[in-house]
C-alpha cells in the first residue's frame, strides 16, 4: 500500500493509520493571521468574496488554500503491542525473531529507552499525548476508572492527541485495533461517545473498545457503529 500524509499507529493489538488525502482546514470563527502552527487548529483565512445587492453584483472568489504540509511529508505509523517487554524482540537484543521490525529499525533511528507505565491504557494515553499518564487522567486501565484526579480514565480535551495535531496540519487519521482508553461504563451503544477514538482526532476507527475481545467472535466497532460477529 502507498500512503501519502498518513498517521498510522497500532495502539496495542491494533493499528492507527492516517488516510490518503490531506483534508480541508477546520473551520474557525476568527480570521486570525497567525499561520505558524503556534495555535491549532489553524485559523481560517478570510474570504475574498464580495456580496452585493444582487448575484450579478456579487463576486465569488475561490476559497484560499492553506497548505501546512511539505510535499515530502512522511506518513506516520505507530505500533503499540501490549504486554511485551522492551527487550523481547531480537531488534533490541531479545530472543524473539522479528525480522521485519529489525529491517524497519535499521532504516531509521532506534532509541534504547522507553518508559512504560506497566499497564496498557496509561501507556497508550501517554504515547498519544506525550504527557505523563496521570496528567491525562489515565492512572490505571479503563475498567478501573474512578472519580479521583488523574484516574478518571478520560483524557482531557485540553491535552491534544497526536492525531488531533497532525489532522490540523492536513493529515488524515485512523485508529485500528485495540482502544481501551474510554471508561468502561461509556463503551456501550448508549454512550456517551465523546471519548471514543473519533472524539480524539481519529477520523476513522475500526477495532474494539475494551481491553480484550474474542479472536473468533470479536466485539468490534466501526466508528460509532457495532459490527456484529458473522
PDB file of C-alpha atoms in Angstrom:
ATOM      1  CA  UNK A   1       0.000   0.000   0.000  1.00  0.00           C
ATOM      2  CA  UNK A   2       1.150   3.506  -0.775  1.00  0.00           C
ATOM      3  CA  UNK A   3       0.054   6.230   1.571  1.00  0.00           C
ATOM      4  CA  UNK A   4       0.535   9.976   1.420  1.00  0.00           C
ATOM      5  CA  UNK A   5       0.415  12.083   4.546  1.00  0.00           C
ATOM      6  CA  UNK A   6      -0.728   9.365   6.927  1.00  0.00           C
ATOM      7  CA  UNK A   7      -0.606   8.903  10.630  1.00  0.00           C
ATOM      8  CA  UNK A   8      -0.573   5.192  11.273  1.00  0.00           C
ATOM      9  CA  UNK A   9      -0.477   3.697  14.734  1.00  0.00           C
ATOM     10  CA  UNK A  10      -1.263   0.366  16.258  1.00  0.00           C
ATOM     11  CA  UNK A  11      -2.412   1.030  19.757  1.00  0.00           C
ATOM     12  CA  UNK A  12      -1.990  -2.295  21.488  1.00  0.00           C
ATOM     13  CA  UNK A  13      -3.105  -5.198  19.329  1.00  0.00           C
ATOM     14  CA  UNK A  14      -4.223  -2.584  16.846  1.00  0.00           C
ATOM     15  CA  UNK A  15      -3.086  -0.066  14.266  1.00  0.00           C
ATOM     16  CA  UNK A  16      -3.674   3.595  13.670  1.00  0.00           C
ATOM     17  CA  UNK A  17      -3.479   4.768  10.063  1.00  0.00           C
ATOM     18  CA  UNK A  18      -3.930   8.168   8.585  1.00  0.00           C
ATOM     19  CA  UNK A  19      -5.628   8.366   5.248  1.00  0.00           C
ATOM     20  CA  UNK A  20      -4.503   9.286   1.796  1.00  0.00           C
ATOM     21  CA  UNK A  21      -5.638  12.811   1.062  1.00  0.00           C
ATOM     22  CA  UNK A  22      -4.991  15.963   3.080  1.00  0.00           C
ATOM     23  CA  UNK A  23      -8.207  17.374   4.413  1.00  0.00           C
ATOM     24  CA  UNK A  24      -9.579  20.869   4.403  1.00  0.00           C
ATOM     25  CA  UNK A  25      -8.582  23.043   7.307  1.00  0.00           C
ATOM     26  CA  UNK A  26     -11.119  23.070  10.120  1.00  0.00           C
ATOM     27  CA  UNK A  27     -13.472  25.962  10.389  1.00  0.00           C
ATOM     28  CA  UNK A  28     -12.577  28.723  12.806  1.00  0.00           C
ATOM     29  CA  UNK A  29     -14.775  31.574  13.927  1.00  0.00           C
ATOM     30  CA  UNK A  30     -11.975  34.102  13.896  1.00  0.00           C
ATOM     31  CA  UNK A  31      -9.992  35.047  10.811  1.00  0.00           C
ATOM     32  CA  UNK A  32      -6.697  35.319  12.621  1.00  0.00           C
ATOM     33  CA  UNK A  33      -3.479  35.782  10.720  1.00  0.00           C
ATOM     34  CA  UNK A  34      -1.042  33.551  12.599  1.00  0.00           C
ATOM     35  CA  UNK A  35      -0.420  30.560  10.364  1.00  0.00           C
ATOM     36  CA  UNK A  36       2.748  29.309  12.031  1.00  0.00           C
ATOM     37  CA  UNK A  37       1.085  26.488  13.935  1.00  0.00           C
ATOM     38  CA  UNK A  38       1.513  28.089  17.345  1.00  0.00           C
ATOM     39  CA  UNK A  39      -2.265  28.000  17.676  1.00  0.00           C
ATOM     40  CA  UNK A  40      -4.246  24.976  16.491  1.00  0.00           C
ATOM     41  CA  UNK A  41      -6.421  24.472  14.616  1.00  0.00           C
ATOM     42  CA  UNK A  42      -5.030  26.856  12.037  1.00  0.00           C
ATOM     43  CA  UNK A  43      -7.229  29.940  11.726  1.00  0.00           C
ATOM     44  CA  UNK A  44      -9.275  30.172   8.587  1.00  0.00           C
ATOM     45  CA  UNK A  45      -8.106  32.711   6.022  1.00  0.00           C
ATOM     46  CA  UNK A  46     -10.617  35.484   5.379  1.00  0.00           C
ATOM     47  CA  UNK A  47     -12.745  35.090   2.282  1.00  0.00           C
ATOM     48  CA  UNK A  48     -12.165  37.491  -0.590  1.00  0.00           C
ATOM     49  CA  UNK A  49     -15.689  37.022  -1.931  1.00  0.00           C
ATOM     50  CA  UNK A  50     -17.804  40.162  -2.063  1.00  0.00           C
ATOM     51  CA  UNK A  51     -21.551  40.200  -1.529  1.00  0.00           C
ATOM     52  CA  UNK A  52     -23.555  42.764  -3.479  1.00  0.00           C
ATOM     53  CA  UNK A  53     -27.227  43.616  -3.589  1.00  0.00           C
ATOM     54  CA  UNK A  54     -27.783  41.015  -6.291  1.00  0.00           C
ATOM     55  CA  UNK A  55     -25.973  37.947  -7.520  1.00  0.00           C
ATOM     56  CA  UNK A  56     -24.852  39.860 -10.596  1.00  0.00           C
ATOM     57  CA  UNK A  57     -23.264  42.487  -8.363  1.00  0.00           C
ATOM     58  CA  UNK A  58     -21.531  39.880  -6.190  1.00  0.00           C
ATOM     59  CA  UNK A  59     -18.067  38.455  -6.691  1.00  0.00           C
ATOM     60  CA  UNK A  60     -17.276  34.855  -5.765  1.00  0.00           C
ATOM     61  CA  UNK A  61     -13.607  34.180  -5.089  1.00  0.00           C
ATOM     62  CA  UNK A  62     -12.266  30.618  -4.787  1.00  0.00           C
ATOM     63  CA  UNK A  63     -11.643  29.560  -1.221  1.00  0.00           C
ATOM     64  CA  UNK A  64      -7.963  30.213  -0.422  1.00  0.00           C
ATOM     65  CA  UNK A  65      -5.958  27.056   0.051  1.00  0.00           C
ATOM     66  CA  UNK A  66      -3.941  26.566   3.203  1.00  0.00           C
ATOM     67  CA  UNK A  67      -1.050  24.172   2.841  1.00  0.00           C
ATOM     68  CA  UNK A  68       0.746  23.240   6.015  1.00  0.00           C
ATOM     69  CA  UNK A  69       2.477  20.067   4.843  1.00  0.00           C
ATOM     70  CA  UNK A  70       5.531  19.780   2.651  1.00  0.00           C
ATOM     71  CA  UNK A  71       5.226  17.648  -0.468  1.00  0.00           C
ATOM     72  CA  UNK A  72       7.582  15.105   1.090  1.00  0.00           C
ATOM     73  CA  UNK A  73       5.783  15.000   4.454  1.00  0.00           C
ATOM     74  CA  UNK A  74       6.128  11.445   5.776  1.00  0.00           C
ATOM     75  CA  UNK A  75       3.432   9.011   6.683  1.00  0.00           C
ATOM     76  CA  UNK A  76       3.397   8.141  10.373  1.00  0.00           C
ATOM     77  CA  UNK A  77       2.997   4.584  11.670  1.00  0.00           C
ATOM     78  CA  UNK A  78       2.784   3.816  15.364  1.00  0.00           C
ATOM     79  CA  UNK A  79       2.550   0.239  16.624  1.00  0.00           C
ATOM     80  CA  UNK A  80       1.930  -0.402  20.300  1.00  0.00           C
ATOM     81  CA  UNK A  81       1.953  -4.059  21.366  1.00  0.00           C
ATOM     82  CA  UNK A  82       0.604  -4.778  24.818  1.00  0.00           C
ATOM     83  CA  UNK A  83       2.337  -6.952  27.394  1.00  0.00           C
ATOM     84  CA  UNK A  84       5.611  -7.327  25.530  1.00  0.00           C
ATOM     85  CA  UNK A  85       8.780  -6.323  27.335  1.00  0.00           C
ATOM     86  CA  UNK A  86      11.172  -3.849  25.787  1.00  0.00           C
ATOM     87  CA  UNK A  87      13.880  -6.493  25.425  1.00  0.00           C
ATOM     88  CA  UNK A  88      11.748  -9.304  23.996  1.00  0.00           C
ATOM     89  CA  UNK A  89      12.415  -8.763  20.285  1.00  0.00           C
ATOM     90  CA  UNK A  90      15.726  -9.508  18.631  1.00  0.00           C
ATOM     91  CA  UNK A  91      15.655  -5.945  17.318  1.00  0.00           C
ATOM     92  CA  UNK A  92      16.535  -4.759  20.805  1.00  0.00           C
ATOM     93  CA  UNK A  93      18.604  -7.720  21.917  1.00  0.00           C
ATOM     94  CA  UNK A  94      15.876 -10.211  22.777  1.00  0.00           C
ATOM     95  CA  UNK A  95      15.293 -13.791  21.712  1.00  0.00           C
ATOM     96  CA  UNK A  96      12.110 -13.468  19.626  1.00  0.00           C
ATOM     97  CA  UNK A  97      12.788 -13.263  15.876  1.00  0.00           C
ATOM     98  CA  UNK A  98      11.334 -10.035  14.479  1.00  0.00           C
ATOM     99  CA  UNK A  99      12.999  -9.624  11.053  1.00  0.00           C
ATOM    100  CA  UNK A 100      10.536  -7.062   9.697  1.00  0.00           C
ATOM    101  CA  UNK A 101      10.834  -4.869  12.772  1.00  0.00           C
ATOM    102  CA  UNK A 102      14.615  -5.157  12.565  1.00  0.00           C
ATOM    103  CA  UNK A 103      14.565  -4.111   8.913  1.00  0.00           C
ATOM    104  CA  UNK A 104      12.458  -1.055   9.728  1.00  0.00           C
ATOM    105  CA  UNK A 105      14.719  -0.147  12.623  1.00  0.00           C
ATOM    106  CA  UNK A 106      17.859  -0.399  10.531  1.00  0.00           C
ATOM    107  CA  UNK A 107      16.389   2.073   8.038  1.00  0.00           C
ATOM    108  CA  UNK A 108      15.644   4.617  10.743  1.00  0.00           C
ATOM    109  CA  UNK A 109      16.588   5.556  14.273  1.00  0.00           C
ATOM    110  CA  UNK A 110      16.462   3.270  17.310  1.00  0.00           C
ATOM    111  CA  UNK A 111      16.055   4.566  20.838  1.00  0.00           C
ATOM    112  CA  UNK A 112      17.236   2.374  23.666  1.00  0.00           C
ATOM    113  CA  UNK A 113      14.886   3.645  26.383  1.00  0.00           C
ATOM    114  CA  UNK A 114      11.111   3.528  26.508  1.00  0.00           C
ATOM    115  CA  UNK A 115       9.392   4.210  29.790  1.00  0.00           C
ATOM    116  CA  UNK A 116       6.088   2.366  30.122  1.00  0.00           C
ATOM    117  CA  UNK A 117       3.569   2.678  32.911  1.00  0.00           C
ATOM    118  CA  UNK A 118       3.482  -1.136  33.257  1.00  0.00           C
ATOM    119  CA  UNK A 119      -0.129  -1.340  32.057  1.00  0.00           C
ATOM    120  CA  UNK A 120      -1.723  -0.722  28.697  1.00  0.00           C
ATOM    121  CA  UNK A 121      -4.288   2.115  28.940  1.00  0.00           C
ATOM    122  CA  UNK A 122      -1.917   4.551  30.710  1.00  0.00           C
ATOM    123  CA  UNK A 123       0.959   3.763  28.328  1.00  0.00           C
ATOM    124  CA  UNK A 124      -1.299   4.303  25.333  1.00  0.00           C
ATOM    125  CA  UNK A 125      -2.593   7.604  26.740  1.00  0.00           C
ATOM    126  CA  UNK A 126       0.957   8.805  27.338  1.00  0.00           C
ATOM    127  CA  UNK A 127       2.072   7.793  23.849  1.00  0.00           C
ATOM    128  CA  UNK A 128      -0.892   9.538  22.216  1.00  0.00           C
ATOM    129  CA  UNK A 129      -0.477  12.790  24.141  1.00  0.00           C
ATOM    130  CA  UNK A 130       3.204  12.949  25.025  1.00  0.00           C
ATOM    131  CA  UNK A 131       2.304  13.502  28.666  1.00  0.00           C
ATOM    132  CA  UNK A 132       2.621  11.637  31.940  1.00  0.00           C
ATOM    133  CA  UNK A 133      -0.268   9.203  32.329  1.00  0.00           C
ATOM    134  CA  UNK A 134      -1.727  10.776  35.463  1.00  0.00           C
ATOM    135  CA  UNK A 135      -1.578  14.204  33.823  1.00  0.00           C
ATOM    136  CA  UNK A 136      -4.065  12.915  31.265  1.00  0.00           C
ATOM    137  CA  UNK A 137      -6.313  11.210  33.841  1.00  0.00           C
ATOM    138  CA  UNK A 138      -5.158   7.730  32.853  1.00  0.00           C
ATOM    139  CA  UNK A 139      -3.539   6.437  36.020  1.00  0.00           C
ATOM    140  CA  UNK A 140      -4.997   2.969  35.533  1.00  0.00           C
ATOM    141  CA  UNK A 141      -6.837   0.839  32.979  1.00  0.00           C
ATOM    142  CA  UNK A 142     -10.260   1.884  31.716  1.00  0.00           C
ATOM    143  CA  UNK A 143     -12.186  -0.703  33.755  1.00  0.00           C
ATOM    144  CA  UNK A 144     -10.769   0.711  36.978  1.00  0.00           C
ATOM    145  CA  UNK A 145     -11.561   4.355  36.225  1.00  0.00           C
ATOM    146  CA  UNK A 146     -12.693   6.184  39.363  1.00  0.00           C
ATOM    147  CA  UNK A 147     -13.503   9.754  40.289  1.00  0.00           C
ATOM    148  CA  UNK A 148     -10.047  10.687  41.563  1.00  0.00           C
ATOM    149  CA  UNK A 149      -7.861  13.285  39.902  1.00  0.00           C
ATOM    150  CA  UNK A 150      -5.609  11.522  37.441  1.00  0.00           C
ATOM    151  CA  UNK A 151      -7.666   8.323  37.436  1.00  0.00           C
ATOM    152  CA  UNK A 152     -10.964   9.146  35.708  1.00  0.00           C
ATOM    153  CA  UNK A 153      -9.961   7.337  32.528  1.00  0.00           C
ATOM    154  CA  UNK A 154     -10.949  10.358  30.434  1.00  0.00           C
ATOM    155  CA  UNK A 155      -8.131  12.018  28.506  1.00  0.00           C
ATOM    156  CA  UNK A 156      -8.940  15.742  28.774  1.00  0.00           C
ATOM    157  CA  UNK A 157      -9.557  17.552  25.513  1.00  0.00           C
ATOM    158  CA  UNK A 158      -7.023  20.154  26.673  1.00  0.00           C
ATOM    159  CA  UNK A 159      -4.307  17.528  26.094  1.00  0.00           C
ATOM    160  CA  UNK A 160      -4.428  17.084  22.348  1.00  0.00           C
ATOM    161  CA  UNK A 161      -3.532  13.700  20.928  1.00  0.00           C
ATOM    162  CA  UNK A 162      -1.004  13.470  18.119  1.00  0.00           C
ATOM    163  CA  UNK A 163      -3.911  12.583  15.843  1.00  0.00           C
ATOM    164  CA  UNK A 164      -5.585  15.913  16.585  1.00  0.00           C
ATOM    165  CA  UNK A 165      -2.367  17.833  15.974  1.00  0.00           C
ATOM    166  CA  UNK A 166      -1.480  16.078  12.738  1.00  0.00           C
ATOM    167  CA  UNK A 167      -5.054  16.365  11.479  1.00  0.00           C
ATOM    168  CA  UNK A 168      -4.830  20.122  11.926  1.00  0.00           C
ATOM    169  CA  UNK A 169      -1.799  20.131   9.638  1.00  0.00           C
ATOM    170  CA  UNK A 170      -3.650  18.215   6.930  1.00  0.00           C
ATOM    171  CA  UNK A 171      -3.100  14.568   7.751  1.00  0.00           C
ATOM    172  CA  UNK A 172      -5.945  12.085   7.633  1.00  0.00           C
ATOM    173  CA  UNK A 173      -6.079   9.827  10.656  1.00  0.00           C
ATOM    174  CA  UNK A 174      -7.413   6.430  11.655  1.00  0.00           C
ATOM    175  CA  UNK A 175      -7.085   4.047  14.580  1.00  0.00           C
ATOM    176  CA  UNK A 176      -7.307   0.298  14.129  1.00  0.00           C
ATOM    177  CA  UNK A 177      -7.374  -2.440  16.738  1.00  0.00           C
ATOM    178  CA  UNK A 178      -7.495  -2.101  20.493  1.00  0.00           C
ATOM    179  CA  UNK A 179      -8.512   1.228  22.020  1.00  0.00           C
ATOM    180  CA  UNK A 180      -9.047   0.672  25.775  1.00  0.00           C
ATOM    181  CA  UNK A 181      -8.906   4.377  26.627  1.00  0.00           C
ATOM    182  CA  UNK A 182     -12.553   5.146  27.302  1.00  0.00           C
ATOM    183  CA  UNK A 183     -14.197   4.480  30.690  1.00  0.00           C
ATOM    184  CA  UNK A 184     -15.819   1.044  30.594  1.00  0.00           C
ATOM    185  CA  UNK A 185     -19.235   2.434  31.550  1.00  0.00           C
ATOM    186  CA  UNK A 186     -19.197   4.586  28.400  1.00  0.00           C
ATOM    187  CA  UNK A 187     -18.449   1.904  25.830  1.00  0.00           C
ATOM    188  CA  UNK A 188     -21.966   0.591  25.259  1.00  0.00           C
ATOM    189  CA  UNK A 189     -24.170   1.605  22.338  1.00  0.00           C
ATOM    190  CA  UNK A 190     -25.836   4.122  24.674  1.00  0.00           C
ATOM    191  CA  UNK A 191     -22.608   6.062  25.121  1.00  0.00           C
ATOM    192  CA  UNK A 192     -21.881   8.815  25.803  1.00  0.00           C
ATOM    193  CA  UNK A 193     -19.431   8.629  22.914  1.00  0.00           C
ATOM    194  CA  UNK A 194     -17.499  11.864  23.373  1.00  0.00           C
ATOM    195  CA  UNK A 195     -14.419   9.963  24.494  1.00  0.00           C
ATOM    196  CA  UNK A 196     -14.307   7.291  21.809  1.00  0.00           C
ATOM    197  CA  UNK A 197     -11.438   7.355  19.273  1.00  0.00           C
ATOM    198  CA  UNK A 198     -13.374   9.594  16.872  1.00  0.00           C
ATOM    199  CA  UNK A 199     -13.528  12.198  19.634  1.00  0.00           C
ATOM    200  CA  UNK A 200      -9.750  12.305  19.904  1.00  0.00           C
ATOM    201  CA  UNK A 201      -8.776  13.249  16.378  1.00  0.00           C
ATOM    202  CA  UNK A 202      -9.219   9.922  14.602  1.00  0.00           C
ATOM    203  CA  UNK A 203     -11.403  10.324  11.554  1.00  0.00           C
ATOM    204  CA  UNK A 204     -11.866   6.569  11.252  1.00  0.00           C
ATOM    205  CA  UNK A 205     -11.881   3.806  13.844  1.00  0.00           C
ATOM    206  CA  UNK A 206     -12.210   0.065  13.359  1.00  0.00           C
ATOM    207  CA  UNK A 207     -11.491  -2.081  16.352  1.00  0.00           C
ATOM    208  CA  UNK A 208     -12.601  -2.913  19.871  1.00  0.00           C
ATOM    209  CA  UNK A 209     -13.051  -0.526  22.769  1.00  0.00           C
ATOM    210  CA  UNK A 210     -12.369  -2.873  25.666  1.00  0.00           C
ATOM    211  CA  UNK A 211      -9.133  -4.360  26.935  1.00  0.00           C
ATOM    212  CA  UNK A 212      -9.693  -7.662  25.172  1.00  0.00           C
ATOM    213  CA  UNK A 213     -12.071  -9.439  22.856  1.00  0.00           C
ATOM    214  CA  UNK A 214     -12.583 -12.864  21.325  1.00  0.00           C
ATOM    215  CA  UNK A 215     -10.315 -13.751  18.433  1.00  0.00           C
ATOM    216  CA  UNK A 216     -13.206 -15.721  16.891  1.00  0.00           C
ATOM    217  CA  UNK A 217     -16.245 -13.588  17.726  1.00  0.00           C
ATOM    218  CA  UNK A 218     -14.775 -10.111  18.292  1.00  0.00           C
ATOM    219  CA  UNK A 219     -16.954  -7.289  19.546  1.00  0.00           C
ATOM    220  CA  UNK A 220     -15.946  -4.633  17.049  1.00  0.00           C
ATOM    221  CA  UNK A 221     -16.987  -1.099  16.214  1.00  0.00           C
ATOM    222  CA  UNK A 222     -16.635   0.861  13.008  1.00  0.00           C
ATOM    223  CA  UNK A 223     -16.557   4.444  14.197  1.00  0.00           C
ATOM    224  CA  UNK A 224     -19.690   4.535  16.410  1.00  0.00           C
ATOM    225  CA  UNK A 225     -21.448   1.529  14.889  1.00  0.00           C
ATOM    226  CA  UNK A 226     -21.312  -2.003  16.258  1.00  0.00           C
ATOM    227  CA  UNK A 227     -20.042  -4.656  13.833  1.00  0.00           C
ATOM    228  CA  UNK A 228     -21.734  -7.906  14.739  1.00  0.00           C
ATOM    229  CA  UNK A 229     -19.707 -11.129  14.502  1.00  0.00           C
ATOM    230  CA  UNK A 230     -20.547 -13.261  11.441  1.00  0.00           C
TER     231      UNK A 230
END
